[in-house]
mmCIF file of C-alpha atoms in Angstrom:
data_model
loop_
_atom_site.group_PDB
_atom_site.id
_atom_site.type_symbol
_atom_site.label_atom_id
_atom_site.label_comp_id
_atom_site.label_asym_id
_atom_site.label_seq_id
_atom_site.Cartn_x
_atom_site.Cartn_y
_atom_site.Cartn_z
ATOM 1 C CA UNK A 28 13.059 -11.907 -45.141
ATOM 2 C CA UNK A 29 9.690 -12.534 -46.997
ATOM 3 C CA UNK A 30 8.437 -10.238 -48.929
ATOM 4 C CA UNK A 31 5.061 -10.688 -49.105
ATOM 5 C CA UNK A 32 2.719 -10.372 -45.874
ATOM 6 C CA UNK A 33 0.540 -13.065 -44.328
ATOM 7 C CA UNK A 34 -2.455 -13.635 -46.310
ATOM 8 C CA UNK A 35 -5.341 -11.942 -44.332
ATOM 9 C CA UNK A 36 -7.246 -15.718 -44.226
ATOM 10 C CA UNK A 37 -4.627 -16.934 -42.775
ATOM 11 C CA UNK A 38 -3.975 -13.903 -40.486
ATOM 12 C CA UNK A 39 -7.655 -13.452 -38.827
ATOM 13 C CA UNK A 40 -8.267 -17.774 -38.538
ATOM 14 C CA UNK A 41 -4.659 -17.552 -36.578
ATOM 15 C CA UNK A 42 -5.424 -14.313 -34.489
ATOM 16 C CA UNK A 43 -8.822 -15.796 -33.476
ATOM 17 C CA UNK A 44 -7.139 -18.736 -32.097
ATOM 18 C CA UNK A 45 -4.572 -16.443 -30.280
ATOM 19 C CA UNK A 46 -7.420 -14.301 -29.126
ATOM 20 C CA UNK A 47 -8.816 -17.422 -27.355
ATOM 21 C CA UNK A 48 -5.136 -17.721 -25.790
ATOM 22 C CA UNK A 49 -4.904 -14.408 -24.633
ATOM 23 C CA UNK A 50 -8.169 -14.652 -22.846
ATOM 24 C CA UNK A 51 -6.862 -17.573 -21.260
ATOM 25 C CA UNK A 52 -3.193 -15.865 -20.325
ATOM 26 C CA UNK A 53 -5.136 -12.904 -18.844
ATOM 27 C CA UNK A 54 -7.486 -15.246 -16.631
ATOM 28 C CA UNK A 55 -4.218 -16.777 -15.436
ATOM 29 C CA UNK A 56 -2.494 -13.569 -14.826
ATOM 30 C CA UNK A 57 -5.644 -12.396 -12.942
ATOM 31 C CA UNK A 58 -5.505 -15.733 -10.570
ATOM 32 C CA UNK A 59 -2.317 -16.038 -10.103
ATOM 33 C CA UNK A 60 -2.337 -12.145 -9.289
ATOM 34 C CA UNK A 61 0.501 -11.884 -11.359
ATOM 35 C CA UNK A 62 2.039 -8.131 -12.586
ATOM 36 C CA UNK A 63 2.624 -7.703 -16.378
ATOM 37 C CA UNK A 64 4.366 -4.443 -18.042
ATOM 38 C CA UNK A 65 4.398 -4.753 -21.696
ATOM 39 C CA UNK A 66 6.898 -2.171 -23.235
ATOM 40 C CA UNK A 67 6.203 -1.066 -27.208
ATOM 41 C CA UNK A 68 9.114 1.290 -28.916
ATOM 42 C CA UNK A 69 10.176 1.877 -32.274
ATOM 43 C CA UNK A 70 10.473 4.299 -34.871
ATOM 44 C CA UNK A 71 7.633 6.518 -36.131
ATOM 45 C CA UNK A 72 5.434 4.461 -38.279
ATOM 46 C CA UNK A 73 7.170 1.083 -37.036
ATOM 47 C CA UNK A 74 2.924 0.158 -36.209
ATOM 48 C CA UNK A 75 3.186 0.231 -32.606
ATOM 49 C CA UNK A 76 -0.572 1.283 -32.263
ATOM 50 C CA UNK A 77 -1.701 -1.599 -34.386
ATOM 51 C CA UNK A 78 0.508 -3.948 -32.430
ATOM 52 C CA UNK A 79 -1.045 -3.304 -29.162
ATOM 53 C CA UNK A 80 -4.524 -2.826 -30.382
ATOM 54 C CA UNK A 81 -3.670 -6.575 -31.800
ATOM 55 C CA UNK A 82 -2.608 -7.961 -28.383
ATOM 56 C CA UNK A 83 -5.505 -6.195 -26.043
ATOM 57 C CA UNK A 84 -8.831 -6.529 -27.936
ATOM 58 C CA UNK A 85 -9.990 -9.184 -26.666
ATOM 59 C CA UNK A 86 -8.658 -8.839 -23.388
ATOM 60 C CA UNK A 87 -10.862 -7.802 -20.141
ATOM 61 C CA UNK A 88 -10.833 -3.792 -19.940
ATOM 62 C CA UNK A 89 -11.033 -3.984 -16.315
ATOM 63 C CA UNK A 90 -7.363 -5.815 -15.773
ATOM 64 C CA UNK A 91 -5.886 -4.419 -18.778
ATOM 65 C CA UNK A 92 -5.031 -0.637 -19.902
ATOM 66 C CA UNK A 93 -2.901 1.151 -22.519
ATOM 67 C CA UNK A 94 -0.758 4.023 -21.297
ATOM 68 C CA UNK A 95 0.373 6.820 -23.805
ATOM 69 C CA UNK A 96 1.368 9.458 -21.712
ATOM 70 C CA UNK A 97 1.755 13.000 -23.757
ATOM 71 C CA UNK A 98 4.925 15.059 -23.231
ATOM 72 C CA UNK A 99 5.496 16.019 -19.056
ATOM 73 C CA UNK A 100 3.697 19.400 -18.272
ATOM 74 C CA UNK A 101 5.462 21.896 -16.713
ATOM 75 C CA UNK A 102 5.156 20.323 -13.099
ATOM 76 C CA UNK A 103 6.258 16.317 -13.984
ATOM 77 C CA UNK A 104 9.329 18.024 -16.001
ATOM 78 C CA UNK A 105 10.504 18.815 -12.070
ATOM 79 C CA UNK A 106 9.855 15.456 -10.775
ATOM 80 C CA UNK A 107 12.285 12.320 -10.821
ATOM 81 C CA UNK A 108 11.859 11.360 -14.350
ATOM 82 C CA UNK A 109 10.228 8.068 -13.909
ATOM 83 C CA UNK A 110 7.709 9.352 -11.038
ATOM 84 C CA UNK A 111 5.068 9.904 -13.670
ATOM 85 C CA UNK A 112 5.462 6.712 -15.258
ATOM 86 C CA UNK A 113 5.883 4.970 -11.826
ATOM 87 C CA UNK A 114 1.858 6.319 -11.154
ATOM 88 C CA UNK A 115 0.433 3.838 -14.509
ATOM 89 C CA UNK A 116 2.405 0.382 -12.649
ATOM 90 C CA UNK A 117 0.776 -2.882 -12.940
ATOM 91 C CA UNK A 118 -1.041 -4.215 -9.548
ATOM 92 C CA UNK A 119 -2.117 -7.603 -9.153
ATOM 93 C CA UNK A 120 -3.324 -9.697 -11.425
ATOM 94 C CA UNK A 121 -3.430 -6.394 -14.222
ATOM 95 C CA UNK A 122 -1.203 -6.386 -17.386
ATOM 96 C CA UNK A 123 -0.114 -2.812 -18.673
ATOM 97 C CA UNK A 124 0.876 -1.769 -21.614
ATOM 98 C CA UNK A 125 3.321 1.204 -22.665
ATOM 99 C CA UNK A 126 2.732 2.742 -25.728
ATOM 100 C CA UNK A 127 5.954 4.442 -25.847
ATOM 101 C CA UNK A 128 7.763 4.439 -22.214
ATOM 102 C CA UNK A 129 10.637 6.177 -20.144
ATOM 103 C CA UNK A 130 12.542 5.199 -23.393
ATOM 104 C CA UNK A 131 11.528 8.427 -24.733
ATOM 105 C CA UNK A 132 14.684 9.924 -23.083
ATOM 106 C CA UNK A 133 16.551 7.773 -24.678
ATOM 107 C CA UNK A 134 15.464 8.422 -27.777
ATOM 108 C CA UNK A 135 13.040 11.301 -29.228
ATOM 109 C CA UNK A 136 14.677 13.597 -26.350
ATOM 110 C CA UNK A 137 17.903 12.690 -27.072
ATOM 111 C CA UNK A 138 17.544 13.111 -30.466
ATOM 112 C CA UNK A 139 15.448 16.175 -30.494
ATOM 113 C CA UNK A 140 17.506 17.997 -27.953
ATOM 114 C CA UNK A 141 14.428 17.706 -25.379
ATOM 115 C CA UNK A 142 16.922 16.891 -22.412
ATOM 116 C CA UNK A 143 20.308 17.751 -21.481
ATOM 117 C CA UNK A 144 23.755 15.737 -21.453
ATOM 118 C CA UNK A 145 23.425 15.166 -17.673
ATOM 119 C CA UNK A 146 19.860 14.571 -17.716
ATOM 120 C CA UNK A 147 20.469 11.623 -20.383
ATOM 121 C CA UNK A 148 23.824 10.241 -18.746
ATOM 122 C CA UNK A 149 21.317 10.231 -15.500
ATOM 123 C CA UNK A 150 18.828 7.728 -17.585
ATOM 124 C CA UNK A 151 21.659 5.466 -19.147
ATOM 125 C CA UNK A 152 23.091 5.062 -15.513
ATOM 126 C CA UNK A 153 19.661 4.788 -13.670
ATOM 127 C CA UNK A 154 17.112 3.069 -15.775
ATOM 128 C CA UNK A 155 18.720 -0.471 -15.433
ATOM 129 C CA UNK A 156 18.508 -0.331 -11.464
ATOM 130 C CA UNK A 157 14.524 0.790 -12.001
ATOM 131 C CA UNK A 158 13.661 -2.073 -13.955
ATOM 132 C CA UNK A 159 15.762 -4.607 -11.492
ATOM 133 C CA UNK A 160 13.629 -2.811 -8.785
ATOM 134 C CA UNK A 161 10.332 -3.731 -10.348
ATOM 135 C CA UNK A 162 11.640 -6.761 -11.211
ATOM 136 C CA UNK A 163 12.792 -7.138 -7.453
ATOM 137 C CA UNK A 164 9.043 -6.019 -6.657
ATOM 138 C CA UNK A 165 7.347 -8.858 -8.795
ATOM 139 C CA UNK A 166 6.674 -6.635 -11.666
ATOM 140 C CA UNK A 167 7.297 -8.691 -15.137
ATOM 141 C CA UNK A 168 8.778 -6.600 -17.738
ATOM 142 C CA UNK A 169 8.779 -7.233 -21.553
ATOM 143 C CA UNK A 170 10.360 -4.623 -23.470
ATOM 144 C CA UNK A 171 9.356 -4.579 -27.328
ATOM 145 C CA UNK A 172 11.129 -2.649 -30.041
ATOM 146 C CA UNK A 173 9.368 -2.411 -33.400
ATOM 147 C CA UNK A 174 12.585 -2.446 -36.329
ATOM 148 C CA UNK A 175 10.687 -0.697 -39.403
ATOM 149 C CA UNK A 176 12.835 -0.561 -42.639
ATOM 150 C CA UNK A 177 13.365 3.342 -43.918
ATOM 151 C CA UNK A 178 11.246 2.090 -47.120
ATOM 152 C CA UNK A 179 8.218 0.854 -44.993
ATOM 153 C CA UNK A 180 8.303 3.867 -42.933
ATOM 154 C CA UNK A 181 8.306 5.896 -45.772
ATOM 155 C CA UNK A 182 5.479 4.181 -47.546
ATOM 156 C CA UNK A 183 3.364 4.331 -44.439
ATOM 157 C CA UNK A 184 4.569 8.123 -44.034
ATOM 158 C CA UNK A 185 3.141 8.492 -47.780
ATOM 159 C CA UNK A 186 -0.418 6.777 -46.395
ATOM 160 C CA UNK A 187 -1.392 8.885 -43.880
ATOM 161 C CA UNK A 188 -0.758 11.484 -45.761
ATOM 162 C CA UNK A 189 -3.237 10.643 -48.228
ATOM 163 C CA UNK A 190 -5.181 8.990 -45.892
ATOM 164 C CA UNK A 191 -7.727 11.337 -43.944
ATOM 165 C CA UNK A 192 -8.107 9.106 -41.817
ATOM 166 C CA UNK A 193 -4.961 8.217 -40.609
ATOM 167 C CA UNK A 194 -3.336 12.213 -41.044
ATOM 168 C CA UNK A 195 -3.735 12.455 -36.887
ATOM 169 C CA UNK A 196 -1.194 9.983 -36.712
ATOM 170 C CA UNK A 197 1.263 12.291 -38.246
ATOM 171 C CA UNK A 198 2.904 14.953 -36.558
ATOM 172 C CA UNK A 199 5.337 17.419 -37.456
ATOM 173 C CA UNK A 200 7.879 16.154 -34.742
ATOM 174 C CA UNK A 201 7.473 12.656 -37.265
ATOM 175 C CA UNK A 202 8.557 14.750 -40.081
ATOM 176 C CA UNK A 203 11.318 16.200 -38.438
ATOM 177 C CA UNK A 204 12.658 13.267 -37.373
ATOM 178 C CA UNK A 205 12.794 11.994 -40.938
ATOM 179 C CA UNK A 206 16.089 13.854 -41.402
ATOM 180 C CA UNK A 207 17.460 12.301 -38.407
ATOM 181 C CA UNK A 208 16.944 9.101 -39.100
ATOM 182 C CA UNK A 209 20.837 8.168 -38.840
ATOM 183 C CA UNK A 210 20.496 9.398 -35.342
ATOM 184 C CA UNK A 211 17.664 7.828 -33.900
ATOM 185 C CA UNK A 212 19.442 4.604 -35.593
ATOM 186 C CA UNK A 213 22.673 5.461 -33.210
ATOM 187 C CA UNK A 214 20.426 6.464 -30.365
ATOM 188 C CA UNK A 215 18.773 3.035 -30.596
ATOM 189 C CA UNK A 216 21.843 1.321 -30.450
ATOM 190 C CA UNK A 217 23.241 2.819 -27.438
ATOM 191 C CA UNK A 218 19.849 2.236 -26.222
ATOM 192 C CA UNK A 219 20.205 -1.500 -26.593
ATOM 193 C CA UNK A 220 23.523 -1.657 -25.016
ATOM 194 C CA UNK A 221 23.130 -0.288 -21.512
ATOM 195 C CA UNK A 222 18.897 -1.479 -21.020
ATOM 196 C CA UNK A 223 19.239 -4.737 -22.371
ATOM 197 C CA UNK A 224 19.556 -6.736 -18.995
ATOM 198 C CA UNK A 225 18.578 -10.199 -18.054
ATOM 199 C CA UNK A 226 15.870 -9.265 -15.896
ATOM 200 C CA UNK A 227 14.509 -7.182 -18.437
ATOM 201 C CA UNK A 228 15.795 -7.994 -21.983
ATOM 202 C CA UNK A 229 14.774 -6.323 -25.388
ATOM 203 C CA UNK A 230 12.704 -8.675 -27.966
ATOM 204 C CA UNK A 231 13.054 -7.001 -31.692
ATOM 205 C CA UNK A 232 9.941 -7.753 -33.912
ATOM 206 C CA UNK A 233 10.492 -7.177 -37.666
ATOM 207 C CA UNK A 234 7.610 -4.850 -38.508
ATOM 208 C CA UNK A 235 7.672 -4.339 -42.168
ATOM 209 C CA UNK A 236 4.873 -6.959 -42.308
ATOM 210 C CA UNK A 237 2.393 -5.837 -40.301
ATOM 211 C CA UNK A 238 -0.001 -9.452 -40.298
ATOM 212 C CA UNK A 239 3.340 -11.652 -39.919
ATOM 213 C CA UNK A 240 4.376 -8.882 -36.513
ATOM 214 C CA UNK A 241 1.216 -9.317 -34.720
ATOM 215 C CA UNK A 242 1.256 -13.377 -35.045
ATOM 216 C CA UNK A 243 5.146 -13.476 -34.408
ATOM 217 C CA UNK A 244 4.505 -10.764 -31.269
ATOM 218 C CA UNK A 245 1.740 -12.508 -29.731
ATOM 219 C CA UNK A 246 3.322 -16.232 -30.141
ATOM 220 C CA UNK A 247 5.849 -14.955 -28.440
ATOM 221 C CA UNK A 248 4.217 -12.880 -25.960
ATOM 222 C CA UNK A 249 2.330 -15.956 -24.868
ATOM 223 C CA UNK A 250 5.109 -17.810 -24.389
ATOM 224 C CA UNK A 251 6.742 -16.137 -22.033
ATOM 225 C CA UNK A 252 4.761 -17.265 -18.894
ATOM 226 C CA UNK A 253 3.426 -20.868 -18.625
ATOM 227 C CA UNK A 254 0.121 -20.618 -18.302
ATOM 228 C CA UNK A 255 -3.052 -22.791 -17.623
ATOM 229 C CA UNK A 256 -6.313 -23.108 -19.157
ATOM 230 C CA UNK A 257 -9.003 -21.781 -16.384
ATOM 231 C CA UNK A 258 -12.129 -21.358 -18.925
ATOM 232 C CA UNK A 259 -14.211 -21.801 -16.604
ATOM 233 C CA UNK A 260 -17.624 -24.964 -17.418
ATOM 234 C CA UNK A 261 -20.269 -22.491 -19.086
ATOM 235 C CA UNK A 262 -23.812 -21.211 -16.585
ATOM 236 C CA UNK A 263 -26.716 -22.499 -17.271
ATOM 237 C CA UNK A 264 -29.151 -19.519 -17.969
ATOM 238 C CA UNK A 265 -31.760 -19.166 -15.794
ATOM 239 C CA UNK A 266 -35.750 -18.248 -16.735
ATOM 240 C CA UNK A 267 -36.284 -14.654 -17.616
ATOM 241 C CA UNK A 268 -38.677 -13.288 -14.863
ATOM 242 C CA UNK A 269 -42.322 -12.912 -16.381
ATOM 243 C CA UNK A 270 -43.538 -9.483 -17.282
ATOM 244 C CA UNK A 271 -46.554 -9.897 -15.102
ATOM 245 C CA UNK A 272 -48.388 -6.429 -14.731
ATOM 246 C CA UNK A 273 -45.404 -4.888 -16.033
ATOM 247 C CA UNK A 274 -46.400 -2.443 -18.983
ATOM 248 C CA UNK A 275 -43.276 -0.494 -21.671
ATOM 249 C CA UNK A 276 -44.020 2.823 -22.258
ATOM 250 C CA UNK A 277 -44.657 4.175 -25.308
ATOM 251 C CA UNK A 278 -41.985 4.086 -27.967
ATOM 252 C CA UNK A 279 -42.790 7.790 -28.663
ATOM 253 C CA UNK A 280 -41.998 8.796 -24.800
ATOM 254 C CA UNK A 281 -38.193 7.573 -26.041
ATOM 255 C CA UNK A 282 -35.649 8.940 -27.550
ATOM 256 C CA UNK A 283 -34.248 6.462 -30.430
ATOM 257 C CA UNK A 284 -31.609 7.354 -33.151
ATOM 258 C CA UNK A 285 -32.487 7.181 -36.458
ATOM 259 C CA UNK A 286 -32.995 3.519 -37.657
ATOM 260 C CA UNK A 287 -31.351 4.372 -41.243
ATOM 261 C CA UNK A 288 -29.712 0.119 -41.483
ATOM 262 C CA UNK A 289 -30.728 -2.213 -42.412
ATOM 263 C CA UNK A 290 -31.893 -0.730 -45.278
ATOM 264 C CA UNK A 291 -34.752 -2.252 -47.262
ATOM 265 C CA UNK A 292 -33.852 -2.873 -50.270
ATOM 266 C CA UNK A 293 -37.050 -0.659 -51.573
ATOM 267 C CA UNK A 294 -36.108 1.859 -50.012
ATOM 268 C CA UNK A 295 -32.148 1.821 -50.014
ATOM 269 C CA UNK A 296 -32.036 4.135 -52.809
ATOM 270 C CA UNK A 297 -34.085 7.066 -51.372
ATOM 271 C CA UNK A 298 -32.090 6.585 -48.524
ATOM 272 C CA UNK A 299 -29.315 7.543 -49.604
ATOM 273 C CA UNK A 300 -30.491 10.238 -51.201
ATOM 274 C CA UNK A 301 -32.472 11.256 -48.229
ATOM 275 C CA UNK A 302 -29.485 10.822 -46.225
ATOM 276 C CA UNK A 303 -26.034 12.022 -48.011
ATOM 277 C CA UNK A 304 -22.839 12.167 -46.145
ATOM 278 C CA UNK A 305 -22.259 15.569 -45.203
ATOM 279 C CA UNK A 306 -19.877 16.689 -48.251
ATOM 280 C CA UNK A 307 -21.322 20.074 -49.170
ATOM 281 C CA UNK A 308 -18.186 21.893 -49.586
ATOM 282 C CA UNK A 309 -16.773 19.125 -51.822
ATOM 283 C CA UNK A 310 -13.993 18.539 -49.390
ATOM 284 C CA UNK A 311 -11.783 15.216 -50.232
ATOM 285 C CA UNK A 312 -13.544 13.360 -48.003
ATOM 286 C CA UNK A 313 -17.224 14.341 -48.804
ATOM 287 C CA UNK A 314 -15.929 13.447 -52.855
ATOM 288 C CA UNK A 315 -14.870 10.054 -51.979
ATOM 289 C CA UNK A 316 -18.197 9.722 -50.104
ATOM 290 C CA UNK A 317 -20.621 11.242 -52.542
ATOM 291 C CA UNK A 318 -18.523 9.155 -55.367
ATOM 292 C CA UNK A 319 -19.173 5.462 -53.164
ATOM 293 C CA UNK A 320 -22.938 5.875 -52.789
ATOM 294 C CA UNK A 321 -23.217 6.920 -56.255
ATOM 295 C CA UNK A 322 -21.415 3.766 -57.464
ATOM 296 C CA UNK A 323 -23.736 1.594 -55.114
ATOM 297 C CA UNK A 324 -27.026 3.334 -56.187
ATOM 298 C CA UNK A 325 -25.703 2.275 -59.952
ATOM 299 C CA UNK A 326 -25.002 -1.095 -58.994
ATOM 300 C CA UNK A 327 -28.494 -1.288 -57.114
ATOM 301 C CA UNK A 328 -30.032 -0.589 -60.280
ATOM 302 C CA UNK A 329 -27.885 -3.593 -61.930
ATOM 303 C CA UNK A 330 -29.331 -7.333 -62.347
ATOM 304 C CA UNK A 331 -33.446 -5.511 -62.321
ATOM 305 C CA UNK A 332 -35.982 -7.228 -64.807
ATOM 306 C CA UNK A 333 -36.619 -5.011 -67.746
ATOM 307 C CA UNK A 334 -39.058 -1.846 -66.954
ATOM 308 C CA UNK A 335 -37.896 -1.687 -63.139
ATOM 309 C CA UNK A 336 -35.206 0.813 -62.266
ATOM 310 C CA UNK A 337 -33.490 0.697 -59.037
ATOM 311 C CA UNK A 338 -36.180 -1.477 -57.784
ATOM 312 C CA UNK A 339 -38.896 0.489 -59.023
ATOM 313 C CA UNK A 340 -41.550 -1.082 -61.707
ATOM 314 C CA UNK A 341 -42.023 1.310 -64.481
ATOM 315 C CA UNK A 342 -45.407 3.097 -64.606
ATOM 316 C CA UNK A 343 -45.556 2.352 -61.068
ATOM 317 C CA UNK A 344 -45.553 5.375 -58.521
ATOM 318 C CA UNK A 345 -42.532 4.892 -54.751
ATOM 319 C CA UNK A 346 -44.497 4.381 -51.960
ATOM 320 C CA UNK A 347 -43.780 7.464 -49.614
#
């Protein structure tokens, strides 16, 4: 396996091209009223969310959705266990995709202890004949599982710890499943070996390197149903309508935000000193942000012909 990712040149002038495809696959999907289920497991970490975000951004909102369902409330944990999934179903000419699926039962609740024996042996016995029964129905299913090394996961586990940012992405169940991780390997297996059907088989997509995934994930997503190109020849814009007696009120009787960028470069440095990110109580986050717009008022004040400071000509008093 390679152990260096795709460089990110490489990665956007290749996921620009496949964005063009995907547009392309969707507008056949959408004529040909076709039904797509996309299925995304894996391990905690494995970059799931990334994955999909990859695969629908440039995609039409309208005939494409994510599901992430949370956990069942106390009213779906009575129903037949796939009713509730069975609600977020492709219709025609609309691709879905699962972030996380009826899998769970197969794996976090098994693992976990969030379902019983009988309630599991149901799944392993049951799920096949739902997926031949969508199948049956004209639903396509592809099932995607996300193999992320214990290193990787790790290292990304480290990152979002120290990442603000990324911290909602970790939750204690993620932590707890760290000691299991033997477990969810033997769960996974089992997994494999009574859902991975013909009709409905399981793809695995090495996700250590997250660039190389996406490209691998989407080649192979888009080559799963033989498409044509139905882009269709572009309008010709017609003339804007005259404004005639028409008359725009008064910018005052409107409410605009603040117009703080583009910044003129006169002004950039009051700015920011006008305007500092709200970091009062020194938390991490306001440091980092006090620290960055320091270091780019310092460089502002770089490359300046002598007797002119941050833009500023010595002797010379800021316009207000």
């Amino acid at each position: 396996m390679a152990s260096e990712d795709v460089p990110k040149k490489e990665y956007f002038e290749q996921l620009d091209r496949f964005n063009v495809e995907l547009v392309k696959f969707q507008e056949w999907i959408k004529f040909k009223q076709l039904k797509l289920l996309l299925i995304f497991e894996g391990r905690d970490a494995a970059g799931k969310g990334g994955m999909i975000k990859a695969i629908t951004a440039p995609l039409n909102p309208r005939y494409a959705r994510t599901v992430a369902l949370p956990a069942p409330t106390e009213r779906e944990s009575t129903q037949w266990y796939f009713q509730r999934y069975a609600a977020h179903l492709p219709a025609g000419g609309e691709i879905v995709v699962f972030d996380r699926s009826w899998y769970n039962r197969a794996g976090v609740e098994r693992v976990m202890g969030f379902c019983s024996e009988q309630e599991y042996l149901e799944f392993t016995h049951s799920v096949s004949e739902f997926e031949r029964m969508l199948v049956r129905s004209g639903i396509i299913i592809l099932k995607y599982w996300l193999s992320v090394s214990d290193e990787e996961q790790e290292k990304r586990f480290k990152e979002r710890l120290e990442n603000p940012a990324k911290r909602w992405k970790l939750s204690p169940m993620d932590l707890s499943a760290r000691s299991k991780w033997v477990e969810y390997s033997r769960a996974k297996d089992a997994m494999f070996s009574f859902s991975d059907i013909p009709e409905a088989p399981w793809y695995v997509v090495n996700s250590d390197l997250k660039r190389a995934a996406h490209l691998n994930c989407i080649q192979h997503l888009l080559s799963q149903i033989k498409y044509q190109d139905l882009t269709p020849e572009p309008l010709k814009l017609p003339p804007r309508q005259k404004a005639g007696n028409y008359v725009r009120p008064p910018i005052e009787a409107q409410h605009f935000i603040p117009a703080l960028w583009p910044r003129p470069k006169s002004t950039e440095n009051s700015v920011a000193t006008e305007n500092p990110p709200a970091a009062d109580t020194k938390t991490e986050e306001g440091r980092t942000a006090e620290g960055t717009v320091k270091k780019s008022m310092i460089k502002k004040g770089k490359g300046k012909k002598k007797g002119e400071k941050g833009g500023e000509k010595k002797g010379k008093k800021k316009n207000p």
